[in-house]
Amino acid sequence: MSNNQDKPIYVFKGEALANYGFGDDHPFGLDRHDAFQVELAEAGLGDSIRYADTRRATVDELSLFHSADYIDFISKRSAEGTGFLDGGDTPAYPGIFETASDVAGTTLAAVDAVMNGDTTRAFSPIAGLHHAGREHAAGFCVFNDCGIAIEYLRKEYGLSRIAYVDIDAHHGDGVFYGFEDDPDLIFADLHEDGRFLYPGTGAVDETGTGAAAGTKLNIPMPPGAGDEEFDEAWQLVEAYIDNAEPEFIILQCGADSLEGDPITHLCYSEEAHALAARRLCKLADRHCGGRIVGTGGGGYNRRNLARAWTRVVQSFAEAQ
Ligand SMILES: [Zn+2]
């Protein structure tokens, strides 16, 4: 069991996070942060949560996952403030380097809060930018805060067995391919079948390469899958994580897997997210002193993201 059961859940909040987005006409707009924070405040969790401040990642921290050339490319595009960072999904805007660094740094602040023992569970809503690769932007994602956090946990805290669990509708390709041949990155991803949804990857036979062959879990879900299908598939994730005995868990809880998202076709309710959070807290208590960080990920229906992420934070609090 956790040694920190009386400590509040850290929830990261602030303008720096709210400012990561691509304008009002883009699915990843600037109103996502506040949509969640209003819902969370209304949930009345009181002293069981504590708001924490954002911080900006340094270039050295970004370099833990990304190449120097890529970081330099984003810096230049940010200064120019026009054009796209990828094939057309992720536009540049003035200052995108800084706001993307704020997202990444805040996920590292969540990791620090947990590793320092200030809390056992922490959540950052504007985070989980799982499509960014080591050398490229993709799918609204510039810097891959989860990938950076995994490398950071290894370098700063000497951990090796880190579990990454992703229930966003989209495959977490940036994390998967970033660690595809790394047997120590415990990876489980439930996502809409790539034959029907961006980015098209994450087939069931993608289990890792080289020394990591057979060690990773990709579970494609059929379009229209709901809570029943999620619960069934979740049993595989749970058994896999339990068996892998991680030292730290990162949950990417994208809310675009809920029914009514404008760009995907999965039909979970927010109870899928509550279930994942609750069960992962139990596994975290069993294997890693309760340590878990939740990252918001995708979600383009504001009501859905507000409810799903609030249920994740509630589940973290109830598990204390
Ligand atoms: Zn997504």
PDB file of C-alpha atoms and ligand atoms in Angstrom:
ATOM      1  CA  MET A   1       0.000   0.000   0.000  1.00  0.00           C
ATOM      2  CA  SER A   2       0.942   3.612  -0.413  1.00  0.00           C
ATOM      3  CA  ASN A   3       2.784   5.465   2.333  1.00  0.00           C
ATOM      4  CA  ASN A   4       1.159   8.740   1.389  1.00  0.00           C
ATOM      5  CA  GLN A   5      -2.512   8.037   1.763  1.00  0.00           C
ATOM      6  CA  ASP A   6      -3.420  11.330   3.382  1.00  0.00           C
ATOM      7  CA  LYS A   7      -1.789  13.459   0.731  1.00  0.00           C
ATOM      8  CA  PRO A   8      -3.949  15.344  -1.784  1.00  0.00           C
ATOM      9  CA  ILE A   9      -3.884  14.585  -5.508  1.00  0.00           C
ATOM     10  CA  TYR A  10      -1.901  17.209  -7.421  1.00  0.00           C
ATOM     11  CA  VAL A  11      -3.858  18.753 -10.301  1.00  0.00           C
ATOM     12  CA  PHE A  12      -1.908  21.075 -12.568  1.00  0.00           C
ATOM     13  CA  LYS A  13      -3.619  24.277 -13.617  1.00  0.00           C
ATOM     14  CA  GLY A  14      -2.652  27.561 -15.223  1.00  0.00           C
ATOM     15  CA  GLU A  15      -2.643  29.861 -18.191  1.00  0.00           C
ATOM     16  CA  ALA A  16       0.555  28.300 -19.495  1.00  0.00           C
ATOM     17  CA  LEU A  17      -1.308  25.019 -20.052  1.00  0.00           C
ATOM     18  CA  ALA A  18      -4.448  26.696 -21.376  1.00  0.00           C
ATOM     19  CA  ASN A  19      -2.356  28.486 -23.987  1.00  0.00           C
ATOM     20  CA  TYR A  20      -1.320  25.281 -25.762  1.00  0.00           C
ATOM     21  CA  GLY A  21      -3.804  24.982 -28.622  1.00  0.00           C
ATOM     22  CA  PHE A  22      -4.414  25.924 -32.199  1.00  0.00           C
ATOM     23  CA  GLY A  23      -7.203  28.484 -32.172  1.00  0.00           C
ATOM     24  CA  ASP A  24     -10.991  28.466 -32.008  1.00  0.00           C
ATOM     25  CA  ASP A  25     -11.565  26.711 -35.329  1.00  0.00           C
ATOM     26  CA  HIS A  26      -9.226  23.833 -34.478  1.00  0.00           C
ATOM     27  CA  PRO A  27     -10.373  20.726 -32.513  1.00  0.00           C
ATOM     28  CA  PHE A  28      -7.465  21.313 -30.113  1.00  0.00           C
ATOM     29  CA  GLY A  29      -8.710  24.781 -29.124  1.00  0.00           C
ATOM     30  CA  LEU A  30      -7.714  26.905 -26.160  1.00  0.00           C
ATOM     31  CA  ASP A  31     -10.919  26.280 -24.182  1.00  0.00           C
ATOM     32  CA  ARG A  32     -10.150  22.648 -23.254  1.00  0.00           C
ATOM     33  CA  HIS A  33      -8.241  23.516 -20.074  1.00  0.00           C
ATOM     34  CA  ASP A  34     -11.024  25.643 -18.611  1.00  0.00           C
ATOM     35  CA  ALA A  35     -13.765  23.195 -19.651  1.00  0.00           C
ATOM     36  CA  PHE A  36     -12.065  20.598 -17.448  1.00  0.00           C
ATOM     37  CA  GLN A  37     -11.193  22.922 -14.563  1.00  0.00           C
ATOM     38  CA  VAL A  38     -14.800  24.184 -14.262  1.00  0.00           C
ATOM     39  CA  GLU A  39     -16.146  20.623 -14.136  1.00  0.00           C
ATOM     40  CA  LEU A  40     -13.507  19.560 -11.622  1.00  0.00           C
ATOM     41  CA  ALA A  41     -14.278  22.517  -9.355  1.00  0.00           C
ATOM     42  CA  GLU A  42     -17.985  21.649  -9.483  1.00  0.00           C
ATOM     43  CA  ALA A  43     -17.195  18.083  -8.416  1.00  0.00           C
ATOM     44  CA  GLY A  44     -16.341  19.494  -4.974  1.00  0.00           C
ATOM     45  CA  LEU A  45     -13.346  17.318  -4.172  1.00  0.00           C
ATOM     46  CA  GLY A  46     -12.209  19.802  -1.517  1.00  0.00           C
ATOM     47  CA  ASP A  47      -9.030  18.938   0.354  1.00  0.00           C
ATOM     48  CA  SER A  48      -8.518  15.711  -1.537  1.00  0.00           C
ATOM     49  CA  ILE A  49      -6.989  17.681  -4.406  1.00  0.00           C
ATOM     50  CA  ARG A  50      -4.389  20.409  -4.476  1.00  0.00           C
ATOM     51  CA  TYR A  51      -3.750  22.727  -7.422  1.00  0.00           C
ATOM     52  CA  ALA A  52      -0.146  22.882  -8.555  1.00  0.00           C
ATOM     53  CA  ASP A  53       1.745  25.299 -10.779  1.00  0.00           C
ATOM     54  CA  THR A  54       3.003  24.668 -14.278  1.00  0.00           C
ATOM     55  CA  ARG A  55       6.636  24.834 -15.232  1.00  0.00           C
ATOM     56  CA  ARG A  56       8.567  25.092 -18.503  1.00  0.00           C
ATOM     57  CA  ALA A  57      10.848  22.259 -19.663  1.00  0.00           C
ATOM     58  CA  THR A  58      14.438  23.186 -20.427  1.00  0.00           C
ATOM     59  CA  VAL A  59      16.036  22.362 -23.775  1.00  0.00           C
ATOM     60  CA  ASP A  60      18.123  19.735 -21.975  1.00  0.00           C
ATOM     61  CA  GLU A  61      14.926  18.102 -20.740  1.00  0.00           C
ATOM     62  CA  LEU A  62      13.322  18.170 -24.209  1.00  0.00           C
ATOM     63  CA  SER A  63      16.536  16.572 -25.489  1.00  0.00           C
ATOM     64  CA  LEU A  64      15.980  13.533 -23.289  1.00  0.00           C
ATOM     65  CA  PHE A  65      13.487  12.338 -25.933  1.00  0.00           C
ATOM     66  CA  HIS A  66      13.758  14.627 -28.969  1.00  0.00           C
ATOM     67  CA  SER A  67      16.672  15.164 -31.345  1.00  0.00           C
ATOM     68  CA  ALA A  68      18.576  18.461 -31.297  1.00  0.00           C
ATOM     69  CA  ASP A  69      17.661  19.060 -34.954  1.00  0.00           C
ATOM     70  CA  TYR A  70      13.959  18.670 -34.234  1.00  0.00           C
ATOM     71  CA  ILE A  71      14.049  21.008 -31.213  1.00  0.00           C
ATOM     72  CA  ASP A  72      15.869  23.557 -33.364  1.00  0.00           C
ATOM     73  CA  PHE A  73      13.266  23.172 -36.137  1.00  0.00           C
ATOM     74  CA  ILE A  74      10.399  23.878 -33.698  1.00  0.00           C
ATOM     75  CA  SER A  75      12.259  26.868 -32.281  1.00  0.00           C
ATOM     76  CA  LYS A  76      12.655  28.380 -35.753  1.00  0.00           C
ATOM     77  CA  ARG A  77       9.051  27.699 -36.827  1.00  0.00           C
ATOM     78  CA  SER A  78       7.851  29.186 -33.545  1.00  0.00           C
ATOM     79  CA  ALA A  79       9.768  32.388 -34.218  1.00  0.00           C
ATOM     80  CA  GLU A  80       8.334  32.581 -37.747  1.00  0.00           C
ATOM     81  CA  GLY A  81       4.879  31.644 -36.458  1.00  0.00           C
ATOM     82  CA  THR A  82       3.438  30.380 -39.741  1.00  0.00           C
ATOM     83  CA  GLY A  83       3.093  27.175 -41.723  1.00  0.00           C
ATOM     84  CA  PHE A  84       2.728  23.624 -40.464  1.00  0.00           C
ATOM     85  CA  LEU A  85       4.964  21.542 -38.230  1.00  0.00           C
ATOM     86  CA  ASP A  86       3.829  18.341 -39.942  1.00  0.00           C
ATOM     87  CA  GLY A  87       1.838  17.373 -43.046  1.00  0.00           C
ATOM     88  CA  GLY A  88      -1.082  19.661 -42.185  1.00  0.00           C
ATOM     89  CA  ASP A  89      -2.595  18.757 -38.789  1.00  0.00           C
ATOM     90  CA  THR A  90      -0.385  20.817 -36.532  1.00  0.00           C
ATOM     91  CA  PRO A  91       0.020  24.496 -37.425  1.00  0.00           C
ATOM     92  CA  ALA A  92       2.832  26.660 -36.085  1.00  0.00           C
ATOM     93  CA  TYR A  93       1.964  29.820 -34.171  1.00  0.00           C
ATOM     94  CA  PRO A  94       4.210  32.450 -32.587  1.00  0.00           C
ATOM     95  CA  GLY A  95       5.416  31.066 -29.261  1.00  0.00           C
ATOM     96  CA  ILE A  96       4.476  27.436 -29.878  1.00  0.00           C
ATOM     97  CA  PHE A  97       7.970  26.391 -28.761  1.00  0.00           C
ATOM     98  CA  GLU A  98       7.350  27.967 -25.356  1.00  0.00           C
ATOM     99  CA  THR A  99       3.806  26.671 -24.860  1.00  0.00           C
ATOM    100  CA  ALA A 100       4.809  23.147 -25.928  1.00  0.00           C
ATOM    101  CA  SER A 101       7.720  23.383 -23.463  1.00  0.00           C
ATOM    102  CA  ASP A 102       5.238  24.413 -20.742  1.00  0.00           C
ATOM    103  CA  VAL A 103       3.161  21.288 -21.407  1.00  0.00           C
ATOM    104  CA  ALA A 104       6.242  19.060 -21.247  1.00  0.00           C
ATOM    105  CA  GLY A 105       7.663  20.782 -18.155  1.00  0.00           C
ATOM    106  CA  THR A 106       4.360  20.467 -16.307  1.00  0.00           C
ATOM    107  CA  THR A 107       4.271  16.714 -16.869  1.00  0.00           C
ATOM    108  CA  LEU A 108       7.812  16.639 -15.422  1.00  0.00           C
ATOM    109  CA  ALA A 109       6.566  18.699 -12.458  1.00  0.00           C
ATOM    110  CA  ALA A 110       3.884  16.035 -11.948  1.00  0.00           C
ATOM    111  CA  VAL A 111       6.591  13.349 -12.003  1.00  0.00           C
ATOM    112  CA  ASP A 112       8.692  15.343  -9.509  1.00  0.00           C
ATOM    113  CA  ALA A 113       5.738  15.817  -7.146  1.00  0.00           C
ATOM    114  CA  VAL A 114       5.183  12.064  -7.080  1.00  0.00           C
ATOM    115  CA  MET A 115       8.856  11.078  -6.882  1.00  0.00           C
ATOM    116  CA  ASN A 116       9.560  13.614  -4.107  1.00  0.00           C
ATOM    117  CA  GLY A 117       6.730  12.163  -2.049  1.00  0.00           C
ATOM    118  CA  ASP A 118       4.631  15.345  -2.096  1.00  0.00           C
ATOM    119  CA  THR A 119       1.798  13.178  -3.431  1.00  0.00           C
ATOM    120  CA  THR A 120       1.358   9.704  -4.901  1.00  0.00           C
ATOM    121  CA  ARG A 121      -0.932  10.680  -7.796  1.00  0.00           C
ATOM    122  CA  ALA A 122      -0.852  13.716 -10.058  1.00  0.00           C
ATOM    123  CA  PHE A 123      -2.795  14.841 -13.129  1.00  0.00           C
ATOM    124  CA  SER A 124      -2.095  17.362 -15.890  1.00  0.00           C
ATOM    125  CA  PRO A 125      -5.011  18.002 -18.265  1.00  0.00           C
ATOM    126  CA  ILE A 126      -3.179  19.548 -21.216  1.00  0.00           C
ATOM    127  CA  ALA A 127      -0.612  16.799 -21.674  1.00  0.00           C
ATOM    128  CA  GLY A 128      -0.279  13.310 -23.077  1.00  0.00           C
ATOM    129  CA  LEU A 129       0.865  14.568 -26.502  1.00  0.00           C
ATOM    130  CA  HIS A 130       1.495  11.013 -27.647  1.00  0.00           C
ATOM    131  CA  HIS A 131       1.836  11.476 -31.427  1.00  0.00           C
ATOM    132  CA  ALA A 132       5.044  13.536 -31.388  1.00  0.00           C
ATOM    133  CA  GLY A 133       7.991  11.378 -32.442  1.00  0.00           C
ATOM    134  CA  ARG A 134      11.603  11.790 -31.456  1.00  0.00           C
ATOM    135  CA  GLU A 135      12.190  13.754 -34.667  1.00  0.00           C
ATOM    136  CA  HIS A 136       8.793  14.976 -35.812  1.00  0.00           C
ATOM    137  CA  ALA A 137       5.542  16.699 -34.825  1.00  0.00           C
ATOM    138  CA  ALA A 138       2.232  14.964 -35.566  1.00  0.00           C
ATOM    139  CA  GLY A 139      -1.470  15.028 -34.745  1.00  0.00           C
ATOM    140  CA  PHE A 140      -1.574  18.283 -32.696  1.00  0.00           C
ATOM    141  CA  CYS A 141       1.494  17.152 -30.717  1.00  0.00           C
ATOM    142  CA  VAL A 142       4.791  19.065 -30.708  1.00  0.00           C
ATOM    143  CA  PHE A 143       6.808  17.753 -27.749  1.00  0.00           C
ATOM    144  CA  ASN A 144       5.965  14.289 -26.428  1.00  0.00           C
ATOM    145  CA  ASP A 145       5.683  14.974 -22.700  1.00  0.00           C
ATOM    146  CA  CYS A 146       5.119  11.282 -21.938  1.00  0.00           C
ATOM    147  CA  GLY A 147       8.215  10.198 -23.834  1.00  0.00           C
ATOM    148  CA  ILE A 148      10.232  12.926 -22.123  1.00  0.00           C
ATOM    149  CA  ALA A 149       8.832  11.897 -18.716  1.00  0.00           C
ATOM    150  CA  ILE A 150       9.848   8.256 -19.289  1.00  0.00           C
ATOM    151  CA  GLU A 151      13.444   9.283 -20.106  1.00  0.00           C
ATOM    152  CA  TYR A 152      13.416  11.769 -17.202  1.00  0.00           C
ATOM    153  CA  LEU A 153      12.327   9.094 -14.706  1.00  0.00           C
ATOM    154  CA  ARG A 154      15.237   6.987 -15.870  1.00  0.00           C
ATOM    155  CA  LYS A 155      17.875   9.717 -15.814  1.00  0.00           C
ATOM    156  CA  GLU A 156      16.819  11.763 -12.767  1.00  0.00           C
ATOM    157  CA  TYR A 157      15.436   8.993 -10.571  1.00  0.00           C
ATOM    158  CA  GLY A 158      17.157   5.851 -11.827  1.00  0.00           C
ATOM    159  CA  LEU A 159      13.935   3.960 -12.576  1.00  0.00           C
ATOM    160  CA  SER A 160      13.881   1.518 -15.462  1.00  0.00           C
ATOM    161  CA  ARG A 161      10.549  -0.343 -15.432  1.00  0.00           C
ATOM    162  CA  ILE A 162       8.019   2.359 -16.340  1.00  0.00           C
ATOM    163  CA  ALA A 163       4.510   1.480 -17.533  1.00  0.00           C
ATOM    164  CA  TYR A 164       2.745   3.619 -20.140  1.00  0.00           C
ATOM    165  CA  VAL A 165      -0.995   2.938 -20.500  1.00  0.00           C
ATOM    166  CA  ASP A 166      -2.964   4.764 -23.211  1.00  0.00           C
ATOM    167  CA  ILE A 167      -6.780   4.755 -23.556  1.00  0.00           C
ATOM    168  CA  ASP A 168      -7.027   7.655 -26.036  1.00  0.00           C
ATOM    169  CA  ALA A 169      -8.981   6.748 -29.205  1.00  0.00           C
ATOM    170  CA  HIS A 170      -5.789   7.197 -31.231  1.00  0.00           C
ATOM    171  CA  HIS A 171      -2.762   4.923 -31.073  1.00  0.00           C
ATOM    172  CA  GLY A 172       0.092   6.431 -29.060  1.00  0.00           C
ATOM    173  CA  ASP A 173       2.490   6.052 -31.966  1.00  0.00           C
ATOM    174  CA  GLY A 174       5.029   8.637 -30.758  1.00  0.00           C
ATOM    175  CA  VAL A 175       5.565   6.719 -27.539  1.00  0.00           C
ATOM    176  CA  PHE A 176       5.303   3.276 -29.143  1.00  0.00           C
ATOM    177  CA  TYR A 177       7.845   3.856 -31.897  1.00  0.00           C
ATOM    178  CA  GLY A 178      10.028   5.920 -29.555  1.00  0.00           C
ATOM    179  CA  PHE A 179      10.506   2.799 -27.414  1.00  0.00           C
ATOM    180  CA  GLU A 180       9.662   0.045 -29.872  1.00  0.00           C
ATOM    181  CA  ASP A 181      12.939  -1.821 -29.312  1.00  0.00           C
ATOM    182  CA  ASP A 182      13.209  -1.045 -25.592  1.00  0.00           C
ATOM    183  CA  PRO A 183      12.138  -4.028 -23.444  1.00  0.00           C
ATOM    184  CA  ASP A 184      11.988  -1.959 -20.256  1.00  0.00           C
ATOM    185  CA  LEU A 185       9.196   0.347 -21.433  1.00  0.00           C
ATOM    186  CA  ILE A 186       6.000  -1.425 -20.466  1.00  0.00           C
ATOM    187  CA  PHE A 187       3.468  -0.335 -23.087  1.00  0.00           C
ATOM    188  CA  ALA A 188      -0.291  -1.009 -23.268  1.00  0.00           C
ATOM    189  CA  ASP A 189      -2.527   0.890 -25.695  1.00  0.00           C
ATOM    190  CA  LEU A 190      -6.277   0.465 -26.291  1.00  0.00           C
ATOM    191  CA  HIS A 191      -7.278   2.458 -29.358  1.00  0.00           C
ATOM    192  CA  GLU A 192      -9.644   2.532 -32.314  1.00  0.00           C
ATOM    193  CA  ASP A 193      -8.479   0.124 -35.008  1.00  0.00           C
ATOM    194  CA  GLY A 194      -5.960   1.886 -37.238  1.00  0.00           C
ATOM    195  CA  ARG A 195      -7.806   0.818 -40.363  1.00  0.00           C
ATOM    196  CA  PHE A 196     -10.495   3.327 -39.429  1.00  0.00           C
ATOM    197  CA  LEU A 197      -8.653   6.110 -37.613  1.00  0.00           C
ATOM    198  CA  TYR A 198      -5.484   8.204 -37.610  1.00  0.00           C
ATOM    199  CA  PRO A 199      -2.605   7.401 -37.275  1.00  0.00           C
ATOM    200  CA  GLY A 200      -3.331   3.952 -38.743  1.00  0.00           C
ATOM    201  CA  THR A 201      -0.855   2.097 -36.530  1.00  0.00           C
ATOM    202  CA  GLY A 202      -1.074  -0.111 -33.415  1.00  0.00           C
ATOM    203  CA  ALA A 203      -2.049  -3.444 -34.941  1.00  0.00           C
ATOM    204  CA  VAL A 204      -2.259  -6.353 -32.536  1.00  0.00           C
ATOM    205  CA  ASP A 205       0.899  -7.909 -33.979  1.00  0.00           C
ATOM    206  CA  GLU A 206       2.964  -4.786 -33.220  1.00  0.00           C
ATOM    207  CA  THR A 207       4.509  -6.146 -30.026  1.00  0.00           C
ATOM    208  CA  GLY A 208       7.942  -4.507 -30.166  1.00  0.00           C
ATOM    209  CA  THR A 209      11.115  -5.150 -32.135  1.00  0.00           C
ATOM    210  CA  GLY A 210      14.607  -6.498 -31.440  1.00  0.00           C
ATOM    211  CA  ALA A 211      15.189  -7.123 -27.746  1.00  0.00           C
ATOM    212  CA  ALA A 212      11.648  -5.876 -27.069  1.00  0.00           C
ATOM    213  CA  ALA A 213       9.899  -8.256 -29.486  1.00  0.00           C
ATOM    214  CA  GLY A 214       6.793  -9.701 -27.859  1.00  0.00           C
ATOM    215  CA  THR A 215       6.852  -7.331 -24.878  1.00  0.00           C
ATOM    216  CA  LYS A 216       4.298  -4.640 -25.845  1.00  0.00           C
ATOM    217  CA  LEU A 217       0.515  -4.693 -25.937  1.00  0.00           C
ATOM    218  CA  ASN A 218      -1.527  -3.015 -28.682  1.00  0.00           C
ATOM    219  CA  ILE A 219      -5.284  -3.617 -28.617  1.00  0.00           C
ATOM    220  CA  PRO A 220      -7.229  -2.228 -31.603  1.00  0.00           C
ATOM    221  CA  MET A 221     -10.933  -1.675 -30.812  1.00  0.00           C
ATOM    222  CA  PRO A 222     -13.679  -1.778 -33.476  1.00  0.00           C
ATOM    223  CA  PRO A 223     -15.484   1.472 -34.314  1.00  0.00           C
ATOM    224  CA  GLY A 224     -18.553   1.763 -32.064  1.00  0.00           C
ATOM    225  CA  ALA A 225     -16.988  -0.146 -29.147  1.00  0.00           C
ATOM    226  CA  GLY A 226     -18.548   0.846 -25.807  1.00  0.00           C
ATOM    227  CA  ASP A 227     -17.935   0.256 -22.098  1.00  0.00           C
ATOM    228  CA  GLU A 228     -18.618  -3.463 -22.305  1.00  0.00           C
ATOM    229  CA  GLU A 229     -15.934  -3.975 -24.953  1.00  0.00           C
ATOM    230  CA  PHE A 230     -13.598  -1.686 -23.016  1.00  0.00           C
ATOM    231  CA  ASP A 231     -14.056  -3.614 -19.772  1.00  0.00           C
ATOM    232  CA  GLU A 232     -13.320  -6.889 -21.538  1.00  0.00           C
ATOM    233  CA  ALA A 233     -10.178  -5.582 -23.249  1.00  0.00           C
ATOM    234  CA  TRP A 234      -9.094  -3.908 -20.016  1.00  0.00           C
ATOM    235  CA  GLN A 235      -8.660  -7.308 -18.363  1.00  0.00           C
ATOM    236  CA  LEU A 236      -5.766  -7.957 -20.759  1.00  0.00           C
ATOM    237  CA  VAL A 237      -4.170  -4.617 -19.937  1.00  0.00           C
ATOM    238  CA  GLU A 238      -4.503  -5.222 -16.221  1.00  0.00           C
ATOM    239  CA  ALA A 239      -3.000  -8.716 -16.348  1.00  0.00           C
ATOM    240  CA  TYR A 240      -0.157  -7.437 -18.530  1.00  0.00           C
ATOM    241  CA  ILE A 241       0.716  -4.519 -16.230  1.00  0.00           C
ATOM    242  CA  ASP A 242       0.398  -6.649 -13.104  1.00  0.00           C
ATOM    243  CA  ASN A 243       2.751  -9.231 -14.556  1.00  0.00           C
ATOM    244  CA  ALA A 244       5.256  -6.583 -15.686  1.00  0.00           C
ATOM    245  CA  GLU A 245       5.666  -5.181 -12.140  1.00  0.00           C
ATOM    246  CA  PRO A 246       6.325  -1.524 -13.017  1.00  0.00           C
ATOM    247  CA  GLU A 247       8.083   1.008 -10.792  1.00  0.00           C
ATOM    248  CA  PHE A 248       5.945   3.923 -12.014  1.00  0.00           C
ATOM    249  CA  ILE A 249       2.744   4.236 -14.107  1.00  0.00           C
ATOM    250  CA  ILE A 250       1.831   6.913 -16.651  1.00  0.00           C
ATOM    251  CA  LEU A 251      -1.809   6.944 -17.822  1.00  0.00           C
ATOM    252  CA  GLN A 252      -2.657   8.792 -21.024  1.00  0.00           C
ATOM    253  CA  CYS A 253      -6.418   9.186 -20.663  1.00  0.00           C
ATOM    254  CA  GLY A 254      -7.515  10.825 -23.900  1.00  0.00           C
ATOM    255  CA  ALA A 255     -11.247  11.550 -23.795  1.00  0.00           C
ATOM    256  CA  ASP A 256     -11.751  11.227 -27.547  1.00  0.00           C
ATOM    257  CA  SER A 257     -12.651   7.584 -26.931  1.00  0.00           C
ATOM    258  CA  LEU A 258     -16.010   8.701 -25.451  1.00  0.00           C
ATOM    259  CA  GLU A 259     -19.241   8.601 -27.454  1.00  0.00           C
ATOM    260  CA  GLY A 260     -19.878  11.893 -29.229  1.00  0.00           C
ATOM    261  CA  ASP A 261     -16.306  12.886 -29.999  1.00  0.00           C
ATOM    262  CA  PRO A 262     -16.293  14.769 -33.311  1.00  0.00           C
ATOM    263  CA  ILE A 263     -13.260  13.049 -34.830  1.00  0.00           C
ATOM    264  CA  THR A 264     -13.354   9.404 -33.640  1.00  0.00           C
ATOM    265  CA  HIS A 265     -15.819   6.483 -33.584  1.00  0.00           C
ATOM    266  CA  LEU A 266     -15.458   4.880 -30.148  1.00  0.00           C
ATOM    267  CA  CYS A 267     -18.399   4.993 -27.741  1.00  0.00           C
ATOM    268  CA  TYR A 268     -17.145   4.573 -24.175  1.00  0.00           C
ATOM    269  CA  SER A 269     -18.621   6.558 -21.309  1.00  0.00           C
ATOM    270  CA  GLU A 270     -16.484   8.340 -18.722  1.00  0.00           C
ATOM    271  CA  GLU A 271     -16.818   5.214 -16.567  1.00  0.00           C
ATOM    272  CA  ALA A 272     -14.190   3.571 -18.789  1.00  0.00           C
ATOM    273  CA  HIS A 273     -11.757   6.264 -17.694  1.00  0.00           C
ATOM    274  CA  ALA A 274     -12.797   5.889 -14.056  1.00  0.00           C
ATOM    275  CA  LEU A 275     -12.247   2.139 -14.272  1.00  0.00           C
ATOM    276  CA  ALA A 276      -8.798   2.494 -15.818  1.00  0.00           C
ATOM    277  CA  ALA A 277      -7.721   5.053 -13.209  1.00  0.00           C
ATOM    278  CA  ARG A 278      -9.105   3.048 -10.289  1.00  0.00           C
ATOM    279  CA  ARG A 279      -7.546  -0.239 -11.352  1.00  0.00           C
ATOM    280  CA  LEU A 280      -4.193   1.330 -12.184  1.00  0.00           C
ATOM    281  CA  CYS A 281      -4.097   2.895  -8.711  1.00  0.00           C
ATOM    282  CA  LYS A 282      -4.487  -0.599  -7.246  1.00  0.00           C
ATOM    283  CA  LEU A 283      -1.645  -1.882  -9.424  1.00  0.00           C
ATOM    284  CA  ALA A 284       0.447   1.160  -8.501  1.00  0.00           C
ATOM    285  CA  ASP A 285      -0.164   0.410  -4.819  1.00  0.00           C
ATOM    286  CA  ARG A 286       0.839  -3.209  -5.359  1.00  0.00           C
ATOM    287  CA  HIS A 287       4.008  -2.585  -7.340  1.00  0.00           C
ATOM    288  CA  CYS A 288       5.259   0.984  -7.089  1.00  0.00           C
ATOM    289  CA  GLY A 289       4.310   2.721  -3.865  1.00  0.00           C
ATOM    290  CA  GLY A 290       1.131   4.104  -5.429  1.00  0.00           C
ATOM    291  CA  ARG A 291       3.001   6.238  -7.958  1.00  0.00           C
ATOM    292  CA  ILE A 292       0.917   7.259 -10.968  1.00  0.00           C
ATOM    293  CA  VAL A 293       0.717  10.326 -13.207  1.00  0.00           C
ATOM    294  CA  GLY A 294      -2.325  10.962 -15.404  1.00  0.00           C
ATOM    295  CA  THR A 295      -2.133  13.038 -18.578  1.00  0.00           C
ATOM    296  CA  GLY A 296      -5.220  14.375 -20.356  1.00  0.00           C
ATOM    297  CA  GLY A 297      -4.445  13.501 -23.973  1.00  0.00           C
ATOM    298  CA  GLY A 298      -6.988  14.027 -26.736  1.00  0.00           C
ATOM    299  CA  GLY A 299     -10.697  14.775 -26.488  1.00  0.00           C
ATOM    300  CA  TYR A 300     -12.516  17.239 -28.683  1.00  0.00           C
ATOM    301  CA  ASN A 301     -16.014  17.177 -27.211  1.00  0.00           C
ATOM    302  CA  ARG A 302     -15.633  19.596 -24.277  1.00  0.00           C
ATOM    303  CA  ARG A 303     -18.318  17.978 -22.127  1.00  0.00           C
ATOM    304  CA  ASN A 304     -16.710  14.573 -22.600  1.00  0.00           C
ATOM    305  CA  LEU A 305     -13.209  15.670 -21.711  1.00  0.00           C
ATOM    306  CA  ALA A 306     -14.454  17.584 -18.666  1.00  0.00           C
ATOM    307  CA  ARG A 307     -16.309  14.541 -17.351  1.00  0.00           C
ATOM    308  CA  ALA A 308     -13.720  11.909 -18.224  1.00  0.00           C
ATOM    309  CA  TRP A 309     -10.778  13.742 -16.683  1.00  0.00           C
ATOM    310  CA  THR A 310     -12.801  14.681 -13.598  1.00  0.00           C
ATOM    311  CA  ARG A 311     -13.626  10.987 -13.123  1.00  0.00           C
ATOM    312  CA  VAL A 312      -9.922  10.170 -13.398  1.00  0.00           C
ATOM    313  CA  VAL A 313      -9.042  12.685 -10.676  1.00  0.00           C
ATOM    314  CA  GLN A 314     -11.957  11.467  -8.521  1.00  0.00           C
ATOM    315  CA  SER A 315     -10.766   7.902  -8.926  1.00  0.00           C
ATOM    316  CA  PHE A 316      -7.229   8.895  -7.948  1.00  0.00           C
ATOM    317  CA  ALA A 317      -8.638  10.636  -4.836  1.00  0.00           C
ATOM    318  CA  GLU A 318     -10.877   7.713  -3.889  1.00  0.00           C
ATOM    319  CA  ALA A 319      -7.912   5.354  -4.183  1.00  0.00           C
ATOM    320  CA  GLN A 320      -5.889   7.279  -1.577  1.00  0.00           C
TER     321      GLN A 320
HETATM  322 ZN    ZN B   1      -6.652  11.065 -29.607  1.00  0.00          ZN
END
